[in-house]
Short mmCIF file of C-alpha atoms in Angstrom, two decimals:
data_model
loop_
_atom_site.label_atom_id
_atom_site.label_comp_id
_atom_site.label_asym_id
_atom_site.label_seq_id
_atom_site.Cartn_x
_atom_site.Cartn_y
_atom_site.Cartn_z
CA MET A 20 17.28 -6.25 -53.12
CA ASN A 21 17.74 -8.81 -55.63
CA SER A 22 15.57 -11.57 -55.82
CA LEU A 23 17.47 -13.50 -57.76
CA SER A 24 19.80 -16.04 -55.97
CA PRO A 25 20.01 -13.97 -53.24
CA GLY A 26 22.64 -15.36 -49.65
CA PHE A 27 25.05 -16.72 -52.62
CA ARG A 28 28.67 -16.54 -51.80
CA GLY A 29 30.32 -18.60 -54.36
CA ARG A 30 33.14 -20.88 -53.72
CA ARG A 31 33.69 -21.29 -50.02
CA ARG A 32 36.40 -19.77 -48.80
CA SER A 33 38.83 -21.90 -47.58
CA LEU A 34 39.03 -23.61 -43.91
CA ALA A 35 42.79 -22.37 -43.85
CA GLU A 36 41.33 -18.73 -44.91
CA ARG A 37 39.02 -18.71 -42.27
CA LEU A 38 41.64 -20.05 -39.30
CA PRO A 39 43.68 -18.08 -37.63
CA PRO A 40 46.79 -18.58 -37.02
CA GLY A 41 47.39 -21.76 -34.26
CA GLN A 42 44.12 -22.76 -34.39
CA TYR A 43 42.01 -25.81 -35.25
CA PRO A 44 38.28 -25.86 -36.05
CA THR A 45 35.95 -27.48 -33.55
CA GLU A 46 32.13 -28.77 -34.47
CA SER A 47 31.48 -28.56 -30.39
CA PHE A 48 31.49 -25.90 -28.28
CA PRO A 49 33.59 -26.00 -24.99
CA VAL A 50 32.83 -24.22 -21.45
CA LEU A 51 35.96 -22.22 -19.75
CA SER A 52 35.09 -20.58 -16.84
CA ALA A 53 37.75 -19.71 -14.21
CA GLY A 54 35.14 -21.06 -11.42
CA PRO A 55 31.12 -21.61 -11.28
CA THR A 56 28.77 -20.55 -13.43
CA PRO A 57 26.60 -17.95 -11.98
CA ARG A 58 23.20 -18.22 -12.16
CA VAL A 59 21.23 -15.03 -13.28
CA SER A 60 17.29 -14.46 -13.75
CA THR A 61 16.14 -12.11 -16.37
CA GLU A 62 14.15 -10.68 -13.51
CA ASP A 63 17.53 -9.91 -11.03
CA TRP A 64 19.81 -9.19 -14.73
CA ALA A 65 20.63 -5.39 -15.23
CA PHE A 66 23.60 -3.70 -17.40
CA THR A 67 24.70 -0.42 -16.48
CA VAL A 68 27.33 1.91 -18.17
CA THR A 69 29.46 4.20 -16.39
CA THR A 70 31.60 6.41 -18.21
CA GLU A 71 34.79 7.78 -16.69
CA ARG A 72 32.95 10.18 -14.78
CA GLY A 73 31.14 8.33 -12.39
CA ASP A 74 27.88 8.82 -14.41
CA THR A 75 25.80 5.63 -15.06
CA ARG A 76 23.10 4.68 -17.13
CA THR A 77 21.22 0.87 -16.33
CA TRP A 78 19.00 -1.15 -18.45
CA THR A 79 17.36 -3.99 -17.26
CA TRP A 80 16.11 -7.43 -19.17
CA GLU A 81 13.39 -5.93 -20.44
CA GLN A 82 14.33 -2.85 -21.69
CA MET A 83 17.32 -4.39 -22.94
CA THR A 84 15.26 -6.89 -24.93
CA ALA A 85 13.01 -3.75 -26.21
CA LEU A 86 15.55 -2.11 -27.64
CA PRO A 87 16.19 -3.30 -31.89
CA GLN A 88 17.71 -6.54 -32.02
CA GLN A 89 20.26 -7.84 -34.66
CA GLY A 90 21.16 -11.56 -35.40
CA ILE A 91 24.58 -12.17 -36.11
CA VAL A 92 26.91 -15.26 -37.96
CA GLN A 93 30.43 -14.78 -36.57
CA ASP A 94 33.27 -17.05 -36.49
CA ILE A 95 34.29 -16.89 -32.89
CA HIS A 96 38.41 -17.60 -31.77
CA CYS A 97 39.36 -18.73 -28.06
CA VAL A 98 42.80 -18.41 -27.15
CA THR A 99 43.04 -21.96 -25.64
CA ARG A 100 43.21 -23.12 -29.64
CA TRP A 101 39.61 -23.52 -31.04
CA SER A 102 37.82 -21.93 -33.31
CA LYS A 103 34.12 -22.04 -34.80
CA PHE A 104 32.74 -20.94 -38.24
CA ASP A 105 29.57 -19.68 -38.25
CA THR A 106 28.05 -19.03 -34.85
CA ARG A 107 24.54 -17.13 -34.45
CA TRP A 108 23.65 -15.35 -32.12
CA ARG A 109 20.92 -12.64 -31.21
CA GLY A 110 21.13 -9.15 -29.19
CA VAL A 111 22.23 -5.43 -29.31
CA PRO A 112 24.89 -3.70 -30.90
CA ILE A 113 26.67 -2.21 -28.14
CA ASP A 114 26.60 1.04 -30.45
CA ALA A 115 22.94 0.96 -28.94
CA PHE A 116 24.24 1.73 -25.18
CA LEU A 117 26.43 4.28 -26.11
CA GLU A 118 23.80 6.47 -28.63
CA ASP A 119 23.77 9.28 -25.38
CA VAL A 120 27.03 8.80 -23.63
CA ALA A 121 29.10 11.32 -23.55
CA THR A 122 32.55 10.07 -23.00
CA ASP A 123 35.89 10.95 -23.59
CA ALA A 124 37.17 7.33 -22.60
CA GLY A 125 39.61 5.88 -25.01
CA PHE A 126 39.39 1.86 -22.74
CA ALA A 127 36.15 -0.01 -21.43
CA VAL A 128 35.99 -2.80 -18.95
CA VAL A 129 33.74 -5.25 -19.30
CA SER A 130 32.30 -6.64 -15.63
CA SER A 131 30.27 -10.22 -15.12
CA TYR A 132 28.51 -11.15 -12.30
CA GLY A 133 30.68 -13.52 -10.43
CA GLY A 134 33.08 -10.82 -10.93
CA TYR A 135 35.36 -11.48 -13.63
CA THR A 136 36.53 -8.45 -15.67
CA SER A 137 38.02 -8.45 -19.43
CA ASN A 138 39.29 -4.24 -20.90
CA MET A 139 39.36 -3.61 -23.82
CA PRO A 140 39.77 -0.18 -26.04
CA LEU A 141 36.56 1.26 -26.50
CA GLU A 142 36.47 1.63 -29.75
CA ASP A 143 36.39 -1.88 -29.99
CA LEU A 144 33.12 -1.58 -28.80
CA LEU A 145 31.86 0.39 -31.31
CA ASP A 146 30.34 0.60 -34.91
CA GLY A 147 28.65 -2.87 -35.11
CA ARG A 148 31.64 -5.09 -33.99
CA ALA A 149 30.59 -6.05 -30.41
CA TRP A 150 26.83 -7.06 -28.73
CA ILE A 151 25.16 -7.87 -25.70
CA VAL A 152 23.91 -10.76 -27.06
CA HIS A 153 20.96 -13.51 -25.16
CA SER A 154 20.69 -15.96 -28.10
CA TYR A 155 22.59 -18.60 -29.67
CA GLU A 156 21.60 -20.77 -32.43
CA GLY A 157 18.15 -19.86 -31.84
CA TYR A 158 17.82 -21.01 -27.99
CA PRO A 159 18.45 -18.78 -24.87
CA LEU A 160 21.94 -18.24 -23.91
CA SER A 161 22.63 -21.03 -21.54
CA PRO A 162 24.21 -20.32 -18.19
CA GLU A 163 27.57 -21.85 -19.06
CA HIS A 164 27.73 -20.36 -22.05
CA GLY A 165 26.96 -16.76 -20.20
CA GLY A 166 23.20 -16.96 -20.10
CA PRO A 167 21.02 -14.77 -19.41
CA ALA A 168 23.70 -12.56 -21.92
CA ARG A 169 26.83 -12.17 -22.91
CA LEU A 170 29.05 -9.92 -24.86
CA LEU A 171 30.35 -10.80 -27.53
CA VAL A 172 33.13 -9.23 -29.39
CA PRO A 173 34.07 -11.49 -32.10
CA HIS A 174 37.10 -9.77 -33.66
CA LEU A 175 39.23 -10.48 -30.37
CA TYR A 176 39.89 -13.57 -28.29
CA LEU A 177 36.82 -15.63 -26.98
CA TRP A 178 38.19 -14.45 -22.99
CA LYS A 179 37.01 -10.90 -24.00
CA SER A 180 33.46 -11.55 -24.46
CA ALA A 181 32.31 -11.50 -20.57
CA LYS A 182 30.06 -14.49 -20.04
CA TRP A 183 26.86 -12.92 -17.75
CA VAL A 184 28.26 -9.14 -17.76
CA ARG A 185 26.86 -6.73 -16.18
CA GLY A 186 28.88 -3.37 -16.85
CA LEU A 187 30.90 -1.66 -19.46
CA ARG A 188 32.66 1.11 -17.63
CA LEU A 189 34.11 3.41 -19.56
CA ALA A 190 37.73 5.03 -18.46
CA ILE A 191 40.61 7.04 -20.09
CA GLU A 192 43.36 4.75 -19.06
CA ASP A 193 43.53 1.00 -20.31
CA GLU A 194 43.58 -1.18 -17.20
CA PRO A 195 43.58 -5.02 -17.39
CA GLY A 196 41.03 -7.19 -16.39
CA PHE A 197 41.23 -10.92 -14.88
CA TRP A 198 43.10 -12.98 -17.26
CA GLU A 199 45.26 -10.12 -19.18
CA SER A 200 46.51 -8.80 -15.41
CA ILE A 201 47.74 -12.23 -14.75
CA GLY A 202 49.10 -13.27 -18.15
CA TYR A 203 46.80 -13.19 -20.80
CA HIS A 204 47.71 -10.62 -24.17
CA SER A 205 46.40 -6.98 -22.90
CA TYR A 206 44.51 -6.37 -27.31
CA GLY A 207 44.48 -10.06 -28.14
CA ASP A 208 43.80 -10.24 -31.74
CA PRO A 209 43.21 -13.42 -32.91
CA TRP A 210 44.84 -12.93 -36.45
CA ARG A 211 48.43 -11.73 -34.85
CA GLU A 212 48.30 -14.33 -32.13
CA GLN A 213 48.23 -12.51 -29.19
CA ARG A 214 47.82 -14.38 -26.73
CA THR A 215 50.06 -14.01 -24.07
CA TRP A 216 52.21 -11.12 -22.19
CA GLY A 217 55.02 -10.55 -24.85
CA ASP A 218 53.55 -12.07 -27.91
CA MET B 6 56.12 -16.78 -25.77
CA PRO B 7 58.15 -18.86 -27.09
CA TRP B 8 58.32 -22.55 -28.41
CA ARG B 9 60.81 -25.11 -27.75
CA ARG B 10 61.45 -28.90 -28.55
CA VAL B 11 61.47 -31.41 -25.95
CA ARG B 12 62.21 -34.57 -25.90
CA LEU B 13 60.34 -38.04 -25.37
CA VAL B 14 62.34 -39.57 -22.50
CA GLU B 15 59.44 -41.67 -21.24
CA ARG B 16 55.54 -43.39 -21.51
CA ARG B 17 53.88 -45.05 -18.89
CA SER B 18 50.14 -46.33 -19.45
CA GLN B 19 47.93 -44.62 -16.63
CA THR B 20 44.91 -46.13 -18.40
CA PRO B 21 44.27 -48.43 -20.85
CA SER B 22 43.70 -45.59 -22.84
CA ALA B 23 45.84 -42.80 -20.70
CA ARG B 24 48.98 -42.04 -20.29
CA SER B 25 52.01 -40.19 -18.71
CA LEU B 26 54.33 -38.62 -21.37
CA VAL B 27 57.82 -37.19 -19.95
CA PHE B 28 59.97 -35.06 -22.01
CA ALA B 29 63.36 -33.75 -21.40
CA ALA B 30 62.81 -30.28 -21.36
CA PRO B 31 66.21 -28.45 -21.50
CA GLY B 32 65.98 -24.87 -20.30
CA TRP B 33 62.90 -25.09 -18.81
CA PRO B 34 61.77 -22.19 -16.68
CA GLY B 35 59.90 -24.19 -14.40
CA HIS B 36 56.11 -24.24 -13.81
CA LEU B 37 53.54 -23.65 -11.20
CA PRO B 38 51.01 -27.20 -10.09
CA GLY B 39 47.67 -26.74 -11.83
CA GLN B 40 49.95 -25.24 -15.05
CA HIS B 41 49.17 -26.55 -18.56
CA VAL B 42 51.39 -26.44 -21.84
CA ASP B 43 50.23 -26.44 -25.46
CA VAL B 44 51.63 -29.38 -27.86
CA ARG B 45 52.30 -28.04 -31.31
CA LEU B 46 52.91 -31.42 -34.03
CA THR B 47 54.39 -30.80 -37.43
CA ALA B 48 53.62 -33.11 -40.17
CA ASP B 49 56.22 -33.38 -42.80
CA ASP B 50 54.32 -31.29 -44.88
CA GLY B 51 54.26 -28.35 -42.65
CA TYR B 52 50.89 -28.66 -41.52
CA ARG B 53 50.58 -28.21 -37.39
CA ALA B 54 48.43 -28.97 -35.07
CA VAL B 55 48.48 -27.96 -31.59
CA ARG B 56 46.29 -28.38 -28.37
CA SER B 57 46.65 -28.24 -24.68
CA TYR B 58 48.15 -30.75 -22.18
CA SER B 59 47.85 -30.25 -18.33
CA LEU B 60 51.13 -30.85 -16.42
CA ALA B 61 50.90 -34.07 -14.09
CA ALA B 62 53.95 -32.76 -11.71
CA PRO B 63 56.34 -30.35 -10.44
CA ALA B 64 59.04 -29.06 -13.44
CA ASP B 65 62.45 -31.99 -12.02
CA ASP B 66 65.36 -31.46 -13.26
CA GLU B 67 63.98 -30.12 -16.56
CA SER B 68 61.90 -32.76 -17.51
CA ILE B 69 58.17 -32.32 -17.68
CA GLU B 70 55.16 -34.65 -17.60
CA LEU B 71 52.03 -34.18 -19.40
CA GLY B 72 48.66 -36.35 -19.30
CA VAL B 73 47.71 -36.96 -22.48
CA GLN B 74 43.76 -38.97 -22.71
CA THR B 75 43.42 -40.55 -26.35
CA VAL B 76 40.46 -38.93 -27.58
CA PRO B 77 38.96 -41.98 -30.28
CA GLY B 78 39.27 -40.37 -33.78
CA GLY B 79 41.27 -37.27 -31.99
CA GLU B 80 44.00 -35.94 -34.34
CA VAL B 81 46.68 -35.54 -32.17
CA SER B 82 45.83 -37.48 -29.19
CA PRO B 83 45.94 -40.91 -30.16
CA TYR B 84 49.57 -40.10 -31.76
CA LEU B 85 51.39 -38.64 -28.54
CA ALA B 86 49.53 -41.53 -26.37
CA ASP B 87 51.42 -44.36 -29.15
CA ASP B 88 52.43 -43.91 -31.63
CA LEU B 89 55.45 -40.27 -30.87
CA PRO B 90 58.48 -42.79 -30.42
CA LEU B 91 61.18 -42.82 -27.74
CA GLY B 92 63.40 -40.07 -28.60
CA ALA B 93 61.67 -37.88 -30.49
CA ASP B 94 60.60 -34.10 -30.04
CA VAL B 95 57.93 -32.11 -30.22
CA GLU B 96 57.69 -28.07 -29.79
CA VAL B 97 55.70 -27.26 -26.04
CA ARG B 98 55.06 -23.83 -25.28
CA GLY B 99 54.13 -22.92 -21.93
CA PRO B 100 54.13 -22.65 -19.19
CA LEU B 101 50.35 -21.56 -19.30
CA GLY B 102 47.09 -20.39 -17.60
CA ASN B 103 48.21 -18.37 -13.72
CA TRP B 104 44.41 -19.20 -12.01
CA PHE B 105 44.00 -22.43 -11.75
CA VAL B 106 47.19 -23.41 -9.58
CA TRP B 107 48.24 -23.93 -6.46
CA ARG B 108 50.66 -21.94 -4.45
CA THR B 109 53.53 -24.07 -2.07
CA GLU B 110 52.78 -20.79 0.42
CA GLN B 111 48.89 -21.00 0.51
CA PRO B 112 48.01 -21.88 3.85
CA GLU B 113 44.55 -23.62 3.91
CA PRO B 114 42.95 -26.84 3.65
CA VAL B 115 42.67 -27.28 -0.04
CA LEU B 116 40.13 -29.58 -2.05
CA LEU B 117 40.57 -30.96 -4.71
CA VAL B 118 37.59 -32.98 -7.14
CA ALA B 119 38.64 -34.37 -10.32
CA GLY B 120 36.62 -35.81 -13.18
CA GLY B 121 37.75 -38.22 -15.16
CA SER B 122 41.02 -37.19 -16.49
CA GLY B 123 40.40 -33.86 -14.82
CA VAL B 124 43.20 -35.90 -12.37
CA VAL B 125 46.02 -34.38 -14.27
CA PRO B 126 46.60 -30.40 -12.79
CA LEU B 127 45.31 -31.61 -9.38
CA ALA B 128 47.96 -34.36 -9.19
CA ALA B 129 50.64 -31.67 -9.62
CA MET B 130 49.27 -29.47 -7.11
CA ILE B 131 49.23 -33.01 -4.82
CA ARG B 132 52.86 -34.25 -5.40
CA ALA B 133 54.31 -30.24 -5.42
CA HIS B 134 52.83 -30.36 -1.34
CA HIS B 135 53.79 -34.32 -0.67
CA ARG B 136 57.66 -32.21 -1.56
CA THR B 137 56.32 -29.08 1.14
CA GLN B 138 56.79 -29.16 5.22
CA SER B 139 52.96 -27.32 4.20
CA ARG B 140 51.05 -28.03 7.09
CA SER B 141 47.85 -27.64 4.83
CA THR B 142 46.33 -30.57 4.13
CA PHE B 143 44.61 -31.81 0.42
CA GLN B 144 41.16 -33.15 0.07
CA LEU B 145 40.36 -35.60 -3.08
CA LEU B 146 37.49 -36.53 -4.41
CA TYR B 147 38.13 -38.30 -7.69
CA SER B 148 35.18 -39.36 -9.73
CA VAL B 149 36.00 -42.03 -12.50
CA ARG B 150 33.98 -44.83 -14.39
CA THR B 151 35.28 -48.31 -12.92
CA PRO B 152 38.85 -49.01 -11.10
CA ASP B 153 40.11 -49.70 -14.36
CA ASP B 154 40.01 -46.08 -15.11
CA VAL B 155 41.95 -44.40 -11.96
CA TRP B 156 45.67 -42.86 -13.08
CA TYR B 157 48.15 -41.93 -10.88
CA ARG B 158 47.03 -45.32 -7.52
CA ASP B 159 51.52 -44.56 -7.16
CA HIS B 160 50.62 -41.27 -6.24
CA LEU B 161 47.22 -41.50 -5.16
CA ALA B 162 48.23 -43.81 -2.82
CA ASP B 163 51.18 -41.65 -1.07
CA GLY B 164 51.14 -42.44 2.67
CA ASP B 165 51.18 -38.71 2.98
CA PRO B 166 48.71 -38.39 6.23
CA ARG B 167 47.79 -35.34 5.21
CA HIS B 168 46.00 -36.26 2.28
CA ASP B 169 42.99 -38.05 2.22
CA VAL B 170 41.71 -39.32 -1.22
CA ARG B 171 38.83 -40.48 -2.02
CA ILE B 172 37.53 -42.59 -4.81
CA VAL B 173 33.68 -42.59 -6.32
CA TYR B 174 33.33 -45.18 -9.15
CA THR B 175 30.73 -43.98 -11.72
CA ARG B 176 29.54 -47.36 -13.07
CA GLU B 177 31.20 -49.97 -11.72
CA GLY B 178 32.74 -50.01 -8.11
CA PRO B 179 35.22 -52.35 -6.92
CA PRO B 180 33.72 -55.63 -5.30
CA ALA B 181 33.73 -55.08 -1.83
CA GLY B 182 32.74 -51.28 -2.55
CA ALA B 183 30.38 -49.94 0.25
CA ARG B 184 29.57 -46.46 -1.69
CA ALA B 185 27.20 -48.25 -4.95
CA PRO B 186 28.11 -46.40 -8.08
CA GLY B 187 27.13 -43.22 -8.77
CA ARG B 188 27.54 -39.75 -9.86
CA VAL B 189 29.25 -37.19 -7.34
CA GLY B 190 26.40 -35.93 -4.50
CA ARG B 191 26.58 -34.22 -1.62
CA SER B 192 26.77 -36.65 0.50
CA ASP B 193 30.82 -37.31 -1.40
CA LEU B 194 31.35 -34.06 -0.67
CA ASP B 195 29.73 -33.08 2.70
CA GLY B 196 33.15 -35.10 4.26
CA PRO B 197 35.63 -33.33 2.68
CA ALA B 198 34.00 -29.63 2.60
CA SER B 199 33.84 -30.31 6.98
CA ARG B 200 37.64 -29.67 6.77
CA LEU B 201 37.76 -26.68 4.97
CA GLN B 202 38.36 -23.47 5.99
CA PRO B 203 35.99 -20.64 5.00
CA ALA B 204 39.10 -19.66 2.89
CA SER B 205 40.09 -23.02 1.59
CA PRO B 206 40.39 -23.20 -2.07
CA ALA B 207 38.43 -25.87 -4.47
CA TYR B 208 39.95 -26.59 -7.45
CA VAL B 209 37.29 -28.62 -9.42
CA CYS B 210 38.32 -29.88 -13.32
CA GLY B 211 36.67 -32.48 -15.62
CA PRO B 212 34.65 -32.29 -17.89
CA THR B 213 31.66 -29.61 -18.42
CA GLY B 214 28.88 -31.54 -17.21
CA PHE B 215 30.86 -32.63 -14.04
CA VAL B 216 32.51 -29.53 -13.35
CA GLU B 217 29.13 -27.15 -13.77
CA ALA B 218 27.37 -29.94 -11.25
CA VAL B 219 30.05 -30.04 -8.29
CA GLY B 220 30.50 -25.86 -9.01
CA ASP B 221 26.45 -26.23 -8.17
CA LEU B 222 26.79 -28.39 -5.09
CA LEU B 223 29.65 -26.35 -3.23
CA THR B 224 27.63 -23.54 -4.32
CA ASP B 225 24.54 -25.00 -2.11
CA MET B 226 26.63 -26.35 0.23
CA GLY B 227 27.54 -22.76 1.05
CA ARG B 228 31.25 -21.90 -0.61
CA ASP B 229 32.00 -18.92 -1.39
CA PRO B 230 31.71 -19.42 -5.82
CA ALA B 231 35.05 -16.67 -5.50
CA THR B 232 37.28 -19.67 -3.86
CA ILE B 233 36.47 -22.18 -6.20
CA ARG B 234 38.16 -22.19 -9.33
CA THR B 235 37.56 -24.42 -12.24
CA GLU B 236 38.95 -26.17 -15.08
CA ARG B 237 36.73 -27.95 -17.89
CA PHE B 238 37.38 -29.88 -21.15
CA GLY B 239 35.44 -32.01 -23.86
#
C-alpha cells in the first residue's frame, strides 16, 4: 500500500453529486418502522437462508460474528426523503452466507423478527453490495435501528435494509414484501426515484 | 405518481408554532385517514426541497388540510408555517403510506396515542370516524407539554359519544389538573386499553422516543405487537 498520504481523496465531490434526486441530507438518524420495536437478544438471534427447494442453513449469533467481518462506509437513502452520508457499519457480506448454497433463484425475500419482509433480486445482495450488520458508528446496533442485526443494502432505498433480520428466502419468482405489496416500488433504486408503484 | 399544484386557501394557528394549512387541490384522488403527502418547494434559481406532512382531515371537496409544526432553523416548515402567502401554490405528491391508515369498515374499537404533533394523522382518523355511522369507539390519549401545545381543540371536543379523549401533560398541566405532569405511563394506558378487543388496532404517532416507549408499554401490557401501528418522527 502507498504510505504517502494514504486515503487522500482530493476535493470532495459536491454534496449535490452524492444526493439522489428528491432527497435532502440529514445529520440525524430518523427511525421509520411500521410497528413497535421487537426486542431480540443475541442469545435468541439466528439467521436462516432457505433455498427455493426448502433447504436451510442457519447461523447463530456466535457463528455469524465468527465469520470474517468488514468495515463498511456507505451513504444511505430513505424513501421519506432523507439521505445520510458516510454511515459506518460493521458486519458480514451476504456472499459469505451464500457461498456454499446451490440455487437457481433470481430473487430473495428478506424477513425480520416482528414479521416484516422485503423483496429484491438476488444479484443485488451479492458481490459485496449487501451485508448483515451488527455495529453502527462503532457501537452495537441499537434496537430501534434494527439491532441486534439488520440487512444493509445501501444502493436501494432503506426500507429494503430490513431491521431485526432473521432470514433470507431464495425464490424463482419475485414476491412483493411488506411495503412493496401496499404501494412502494418493487426495486427501489434511489437514483431513478423508484419510490412507489409506477415510478 | 404525479406532482400536482395546490393553492393555499386557509391558514389557522393551532399553537404558537403549529399551523393548519388548507390547500385547494383540483382533481385530488382522495385519501385514507392517516396518510401523508410530500410537499415540494421551488426557489427562484430552481433549487427544490421536499418534506413529508401528514394529512389532518378526510378529503373534502378537493381540498386537503396539512398540519405543520415549525422546526426552528428548518428549511421548509418555517416557510410553510408563516411565509407562504395565501393564494400561492406549492406542489404535492400523494397520498402516500397505506399502512398507518384507518379504514371506515374496520369494526373494532380503536386506540390512538399521540405525542405532540403526532396528533395530526390521528386527528384525520377521528374526523373521518365522526362522519361515519360506525359503531366502533375511538380512545385518544394525547401527550403534550403544556395546555398551550394542544392542537385541534374543536375537533377533539366534538361531542361524539363514541370518542374518549384524554390529554396528558408532561411539563405543566392546567391549574385544576388531577394528574401530576409527567410522561405517559402504564396507568394512563390501562383505562383506554381496557375498552379494546384483542384485535383492536393501536395507532401510535409522535417523536421516536415517545413511540418507542408507548410501543414497549403496550407490548408489556399484552397487546399483540402485530396490532400496533407506528409512525415516528424526529
